[in-house]
XYZ file of C-alpha atoms in Angstrom:
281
model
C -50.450 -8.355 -118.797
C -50.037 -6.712 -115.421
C -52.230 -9.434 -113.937
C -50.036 -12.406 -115.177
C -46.885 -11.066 -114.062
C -48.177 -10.834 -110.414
C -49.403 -14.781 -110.659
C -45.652 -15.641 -112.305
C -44.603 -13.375 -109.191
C -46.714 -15.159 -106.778
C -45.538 -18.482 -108.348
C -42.051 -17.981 -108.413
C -42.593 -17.955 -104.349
C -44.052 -21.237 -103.685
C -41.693 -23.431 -106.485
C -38.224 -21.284 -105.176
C -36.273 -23.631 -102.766
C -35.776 -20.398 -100.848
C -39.155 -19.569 -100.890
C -40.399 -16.579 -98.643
C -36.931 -15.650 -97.935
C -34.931 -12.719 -99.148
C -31.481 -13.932 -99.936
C -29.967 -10.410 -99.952
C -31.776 -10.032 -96.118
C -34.284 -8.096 -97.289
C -37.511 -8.267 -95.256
C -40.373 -9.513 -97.071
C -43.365 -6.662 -96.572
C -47.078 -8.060 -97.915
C -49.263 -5.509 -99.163
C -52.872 -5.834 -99.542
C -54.632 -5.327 -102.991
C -57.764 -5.069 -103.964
C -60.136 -7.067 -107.264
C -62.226 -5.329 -109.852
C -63.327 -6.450 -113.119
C -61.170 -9.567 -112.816
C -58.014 -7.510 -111.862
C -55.971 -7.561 -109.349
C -55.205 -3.111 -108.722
C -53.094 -1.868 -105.950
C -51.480 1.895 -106.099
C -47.846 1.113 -107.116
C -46.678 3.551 -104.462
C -46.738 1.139 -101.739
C -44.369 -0.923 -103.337
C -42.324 1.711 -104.408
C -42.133 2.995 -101.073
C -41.475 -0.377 -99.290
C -38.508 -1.093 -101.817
C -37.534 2.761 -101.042
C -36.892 1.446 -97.040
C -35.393 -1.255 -97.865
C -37.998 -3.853 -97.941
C -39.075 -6.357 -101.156
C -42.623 -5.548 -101.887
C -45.344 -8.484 -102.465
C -48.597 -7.660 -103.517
C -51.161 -10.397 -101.629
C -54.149 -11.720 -104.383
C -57.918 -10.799 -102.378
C -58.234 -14.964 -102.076
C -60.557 -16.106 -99.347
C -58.554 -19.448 -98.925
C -57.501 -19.097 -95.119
C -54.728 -22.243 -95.434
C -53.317 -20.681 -98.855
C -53.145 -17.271 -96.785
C -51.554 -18.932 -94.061
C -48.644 -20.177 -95.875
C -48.186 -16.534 -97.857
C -47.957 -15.194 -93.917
C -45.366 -17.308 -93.402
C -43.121 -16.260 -96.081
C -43.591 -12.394 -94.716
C -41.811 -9.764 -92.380
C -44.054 -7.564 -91.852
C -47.764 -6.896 -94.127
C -48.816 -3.279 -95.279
C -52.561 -2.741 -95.244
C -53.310 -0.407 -98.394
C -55.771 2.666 -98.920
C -59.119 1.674 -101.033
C -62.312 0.987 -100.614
C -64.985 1.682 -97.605
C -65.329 -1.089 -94.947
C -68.664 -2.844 -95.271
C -70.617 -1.672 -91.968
C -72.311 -5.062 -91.702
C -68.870 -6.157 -90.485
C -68.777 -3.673 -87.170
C -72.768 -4.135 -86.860
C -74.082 -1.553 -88.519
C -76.552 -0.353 -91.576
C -75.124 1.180 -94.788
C -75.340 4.901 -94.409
C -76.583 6.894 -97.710
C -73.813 7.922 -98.361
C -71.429 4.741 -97.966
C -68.900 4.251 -100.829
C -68.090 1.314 -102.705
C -67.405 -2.205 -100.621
C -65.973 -5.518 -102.376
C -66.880 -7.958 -99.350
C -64.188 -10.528 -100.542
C -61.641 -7.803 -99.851
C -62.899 -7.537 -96.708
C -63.105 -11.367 -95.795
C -59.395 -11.724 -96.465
C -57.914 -8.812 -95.225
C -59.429 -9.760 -91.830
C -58.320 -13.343 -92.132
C -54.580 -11.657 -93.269
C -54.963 -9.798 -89.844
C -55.449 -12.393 -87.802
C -53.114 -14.253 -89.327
C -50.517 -11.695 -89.060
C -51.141 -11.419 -85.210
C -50.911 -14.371 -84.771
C -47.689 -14.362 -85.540
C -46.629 -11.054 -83.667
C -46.012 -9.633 -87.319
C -45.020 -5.851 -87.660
C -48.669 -4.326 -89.471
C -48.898 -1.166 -90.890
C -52.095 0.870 -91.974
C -52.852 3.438 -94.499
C -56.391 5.127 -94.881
C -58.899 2.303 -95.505
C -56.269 0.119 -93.765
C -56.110 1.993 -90.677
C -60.233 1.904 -90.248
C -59.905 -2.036 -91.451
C -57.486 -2.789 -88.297
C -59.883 -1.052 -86.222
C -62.853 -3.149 -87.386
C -60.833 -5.974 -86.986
C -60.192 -5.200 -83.614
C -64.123 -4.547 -82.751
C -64.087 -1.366 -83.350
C -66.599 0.748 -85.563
C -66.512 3.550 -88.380
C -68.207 6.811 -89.349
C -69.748 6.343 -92.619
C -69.582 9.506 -93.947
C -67.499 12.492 -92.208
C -69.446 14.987 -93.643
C -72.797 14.183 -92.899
C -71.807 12.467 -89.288
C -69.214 14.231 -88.473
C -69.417 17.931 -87.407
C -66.546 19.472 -89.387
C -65.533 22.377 -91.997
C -62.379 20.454 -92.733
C -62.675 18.899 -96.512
C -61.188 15.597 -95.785
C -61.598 13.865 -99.016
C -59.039 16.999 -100.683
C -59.648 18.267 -104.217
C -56.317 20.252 -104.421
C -53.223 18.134 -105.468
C -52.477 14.717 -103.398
C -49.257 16.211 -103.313
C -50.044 18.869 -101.122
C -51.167 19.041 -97.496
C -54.897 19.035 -96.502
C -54.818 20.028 -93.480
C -52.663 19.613 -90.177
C -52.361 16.597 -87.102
C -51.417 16.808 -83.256
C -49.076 14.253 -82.610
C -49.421 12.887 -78.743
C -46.223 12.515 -76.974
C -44.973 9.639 -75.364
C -46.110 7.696 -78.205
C -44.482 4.957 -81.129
C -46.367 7.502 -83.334
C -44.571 10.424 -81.890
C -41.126 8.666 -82.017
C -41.633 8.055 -85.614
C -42.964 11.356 -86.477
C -40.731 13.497 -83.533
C -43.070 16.936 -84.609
C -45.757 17.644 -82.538
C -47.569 19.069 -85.708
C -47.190 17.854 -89.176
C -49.305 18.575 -92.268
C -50.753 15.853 -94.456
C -53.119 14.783 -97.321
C -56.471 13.344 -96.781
C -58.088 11.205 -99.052
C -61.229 9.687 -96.691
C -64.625 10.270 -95.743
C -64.747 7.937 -92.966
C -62.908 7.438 -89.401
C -62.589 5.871 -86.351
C -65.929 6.453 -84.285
C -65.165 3.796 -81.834
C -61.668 2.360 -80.812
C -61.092 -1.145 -81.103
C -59.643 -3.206 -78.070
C -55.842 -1.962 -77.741
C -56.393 1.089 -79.647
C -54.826 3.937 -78.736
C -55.284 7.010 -81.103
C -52.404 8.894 -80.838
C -53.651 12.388 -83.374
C -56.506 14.291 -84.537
C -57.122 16.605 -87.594
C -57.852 19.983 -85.547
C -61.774 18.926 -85.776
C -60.861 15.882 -83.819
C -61.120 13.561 -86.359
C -58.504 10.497 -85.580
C -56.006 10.118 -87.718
C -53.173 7.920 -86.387
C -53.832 5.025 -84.066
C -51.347 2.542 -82.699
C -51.254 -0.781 -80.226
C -47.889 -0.489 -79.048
C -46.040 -1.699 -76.901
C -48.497 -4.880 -76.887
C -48.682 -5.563 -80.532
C -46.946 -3.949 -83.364
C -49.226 -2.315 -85.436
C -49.440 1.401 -86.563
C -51.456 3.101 -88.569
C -52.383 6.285 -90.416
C -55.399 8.048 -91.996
C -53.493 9.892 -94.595
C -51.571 8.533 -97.469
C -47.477 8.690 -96.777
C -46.881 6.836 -100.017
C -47.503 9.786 -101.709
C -45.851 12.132 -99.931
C -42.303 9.384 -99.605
C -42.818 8.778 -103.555
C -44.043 12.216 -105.063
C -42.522 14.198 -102.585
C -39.438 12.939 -101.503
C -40.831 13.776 -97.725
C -38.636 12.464 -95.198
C -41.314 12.752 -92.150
C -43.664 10.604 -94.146
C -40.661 8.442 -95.187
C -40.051 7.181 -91.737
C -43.284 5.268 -91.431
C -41.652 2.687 -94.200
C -38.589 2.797 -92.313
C -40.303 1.483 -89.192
C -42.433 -1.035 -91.026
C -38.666 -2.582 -92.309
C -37.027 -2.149 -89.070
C -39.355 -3.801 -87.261
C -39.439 -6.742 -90.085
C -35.875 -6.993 -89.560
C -36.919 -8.402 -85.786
C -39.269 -10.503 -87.304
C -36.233 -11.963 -89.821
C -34.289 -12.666 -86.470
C -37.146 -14.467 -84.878
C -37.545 -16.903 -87.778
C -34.281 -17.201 -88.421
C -33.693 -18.334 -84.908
C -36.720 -20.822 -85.141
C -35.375 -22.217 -87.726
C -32.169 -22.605 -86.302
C -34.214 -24.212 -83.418
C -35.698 -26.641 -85.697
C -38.983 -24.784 -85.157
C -41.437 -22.863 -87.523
C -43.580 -19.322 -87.095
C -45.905 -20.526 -83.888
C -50.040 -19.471 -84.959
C -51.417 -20.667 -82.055
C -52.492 -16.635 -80.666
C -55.547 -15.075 -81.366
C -56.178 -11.273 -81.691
C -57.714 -10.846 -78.447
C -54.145 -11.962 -76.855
């Protein structure tokens, strides 16, 4: 049933005379899902917490149809990169490690074509665990496959206590979009990964580390919009009520709120979204 309603959703988009647009002024936030067994299956705290800022949540079908994509991107604010699966090392030039999770390649085929997309069009991107390391790929960077066995650490960063509570603590650097989000130096937070950022991608910056130096936030401002983080703040804005964690949604709307300005001035202009940027920009 679950899967039907998101196609009706989806739908309801492209036949709407208004479609992409919030009437309400809303900003429209995408949010990457992910396919098994035939079923679309995204954690419903991501929408919960973009709706929570603000924003109207839309859950983006793992298609591999670049010109459908395209058009979706258009009818966004700002796209949310979701927690899931590991990143298929063939895709940062590397061999599967023994211990490498589960990969669903279509996932990553269109979550790189979203990203590109989405730069393209200067489009506020947030990332969350597997969406953090994705953005990195996507940027040529790489991943360790497996903390524990590459990593030298007695941190447990895949937690077995409660989601709910914190793992373990981050340093926040100053000076940073990550630090005027956060504005703590030191913040505790869950940890549901056992890979991470071994090398940066171009624009990178990672702006805190686990106390075993193990990245876990990573930013490319002030030259692109995009921010990311290794733990999961969806929990900790929906479970928790957490208002540090809650301010990462915040930014994601407020910065879709520029990118409502800039189309509604295009349009005013008799212009659409320009594409015409790649990544490497």
């Amino acid at each position: 049933m679950r899967r039907y309603l998101i196609i009706v959703v989806i739908l309801l988009f492209f036949v709407s005379p208004s479609a992409g647009r919030s009437k309400k002024g809303r900003p429209i936030i995408g949010i990457t899902a992910t396919s098994k067994k035939e079923l679309l299956s995204v954690n419903n705290k991501y929408a919960a917490a973009v709706a929570k800022a603000g924003g109207i949540p839309f859950v983006i079908a793992p298609i591999d149809d670049e010109a459908l994509l395209s058009e979706i991107v258009g009818m966004l604010d700002g796209i949310l990169f979701s927690g899931g699966e590991d990143v298929n090392p063939a895709r940062y030039q590397e061999t599967p490690h023994p211990m490498l999770g589960e990969v669903i390649d279509l996932r990553d085929t269109y979550e790189l074509m979203l990203f590109r997309l989405a730069s393209q069009r200067d489009m506020p991107i947030f990332g969350i665990c597997r969406g953090m390391q994705l953005i990195n790929v996507a940027l040529g960077g790489s991943l360790y496959q497996d903390i524990p066995s590459e990593f030298n650490t007695d941190i447990i960063h895949r937690q077995t206590r409660p989601v709910t509570q914190p793992a373990h603590s981050i340093r926040i650097t100053k000076d940073t979009e990550s630090y005027r989000v956060i504005q703590q130096e030191e913040i505790g937070v869950n940890s549901l990964h056992h890979q991470c950022i071994k090398r940066p991608g171009k624009g990178v910056k990672i702006t805190a580390w686990s106390p075993d130096s193990v990245p876990e936030m990573m930013e490319c401002y002030p030259e692109r919009r995009i921010l990311c983080i290794q733990s999961h703040p969806e929990i900790s804005t929906i479970n928790n009520d957490d208002p540090i964690m809650f301010r990462f949604f915040q930014k994601l709307i407020d910065e879709a709120r520029v990118t409502q300005k800039k189309h509604k001035r295009k349009k005013l202009a008799g212009t659409g979204p320009q594409a015409d940027l790649s990544p490497e920009d």
